Protein backbone atom coordinates (compact mmCIF):
# COMPACT_ATOMS: atom_id res chain seq x y z
CA SER A 1 -5.09 -41.07 -28.35
CA LEU A 2 -5.33 -37.64 -29.99
CA LYS A 3 -8.56 -36.92 -28.07
CA LYS A 4 -6.80 -37.89 -24.84
CA THR A 5 -3.88 -35.51 -25.42
CA ILE A 6 -6.30 -32.67 -26.25
CA GLU A 7 -8.13 -33.30 -22.95
CA GLU A 8 -4.81 -33.35 -21.08
CA ILE A 9 -3.76 -30.06 -22.70
CA GLN A 10 -7.11 -28.50 -21.77
CA LYS A 11 -6.68 -29.69 -18.17
CA GLU A 12 -3.18 -28.21 -18.03
CA GLU A 13 -4.46 -24.93 -19.47
CA SER A 14 -7.30 -24.74 -16.93
CA VAL A 15 -4.82 -25.41 -14.10
CA LYS A 16 -2.53 -22.67 -15.45
CA ALA A 17 -5.49 -20.29 -15.70
CA LYS A 18 -6.46 -21.06 -12.10
CA THR A 19 -2.95 -20.42 -10.77
CA ARG A 20 -2.74 -17.26 -12.89
CA GLY A 21 -6.04 -16.11 -11.39
CA LYS A 22 -4.69 -16.72 -7.89
CA ASN A 23 -1.55 -14.76 -8.71
CA ILE A 24 -3.64 -11.84 -9.97
CA GLU A 25 -5.78 -11.90 -6.80
CA GLY A 26 -2.64 -11.92 -4.64
CA PHE A 27 -1.19 -9.04 -6.64
CA GLU A 28 -4.38 -7.01 -6.16
CA MET A 29 -4.23 -7.64 -2.40
CA VAL A 30 -0.63 -6.40 -2.36
CA GLU A 31 -1.65 -3.30 -4.31
CA GLU A 32 -4.46 -2.55 -1.84
CA LYS A 33 -2.11 -2.96 1.12
CA ARG A 34 0.46 -0.68 -0.51
CA GLU A 35 -2.17 2.03 -1.02
CA GLU A 36 -3.16 1.75 2.67
CA VAL A 37 0.49 2.07 3.69
CA GLU A 38 0.94 5.13 1.47
CA MET A 39 -2.16 6.74 3.02
CA THR A 40 -0.94 6.12 6.58
CA ALA A 41 2.52 7.41 5.63
CA SER A 42 1.08 10.66 4.27
CA GLY A 43 -1.10 10.93 7.39
CA LEU A 44 1.97 10.49 9.58
CA SER A 45 3.87 13.18 7.66
CA TRP A 46 0.95 15.58 8.24
CA VAL A 47 1.00 14.78 11.97
CA VAL A 48 4.77 15.30 12.10
CA MET A 49 4.46 18.63 10.28
CA ALA A 50 1.68 19.76 12.63
CA VAL A 51 3.79 18.84 15.67
CA VAL A 52 6.86 20.65 14.29
CA VAL A 53 4.82 23.76 13.47
CA GLY A 54 3.25 23.63 16.94
CA ILE A 55 6.65 23.40 18.63
CA LEU A 56 8.03 26.24 16.51
CA ALA A 57 4.98 28.37 17.35
CA LEU A 58 5.42 27.64 21.07
CA LEU A 59 9.13 28.46 20.89
CA PHE A 60 8.39 31.67 18.98
CA VAL A 61 5.70 32.76 21.46
CA GLY A 62 7.91 31.84 24.44
CA TRP A 63 10.89 33.66 22.90
CA LYS A 64 8.78 36.80 22.32
CA ARG A 65 7.47 36.70 25.91
CA THR A 66 10.95 36.44 27.41
CA ARG A 67 12.19 39.34 25.25
CA VAL A 68 9.45 41.73 26.38
């Protein structure tokens, strides 16, 4: 009976290890997705800044033209 319980414990441990492995894989996927999101967010902020600077430049040039 002792041998049987040891086998059962080993089975439980292997099942736990498998689920733990799945959890780790899922966590890594989440990490990768988060990095992608951060990259796109920084890209968007650059685009927004470029647009704002472009608009300000156009306004400045237009304002100078009307003054002269």
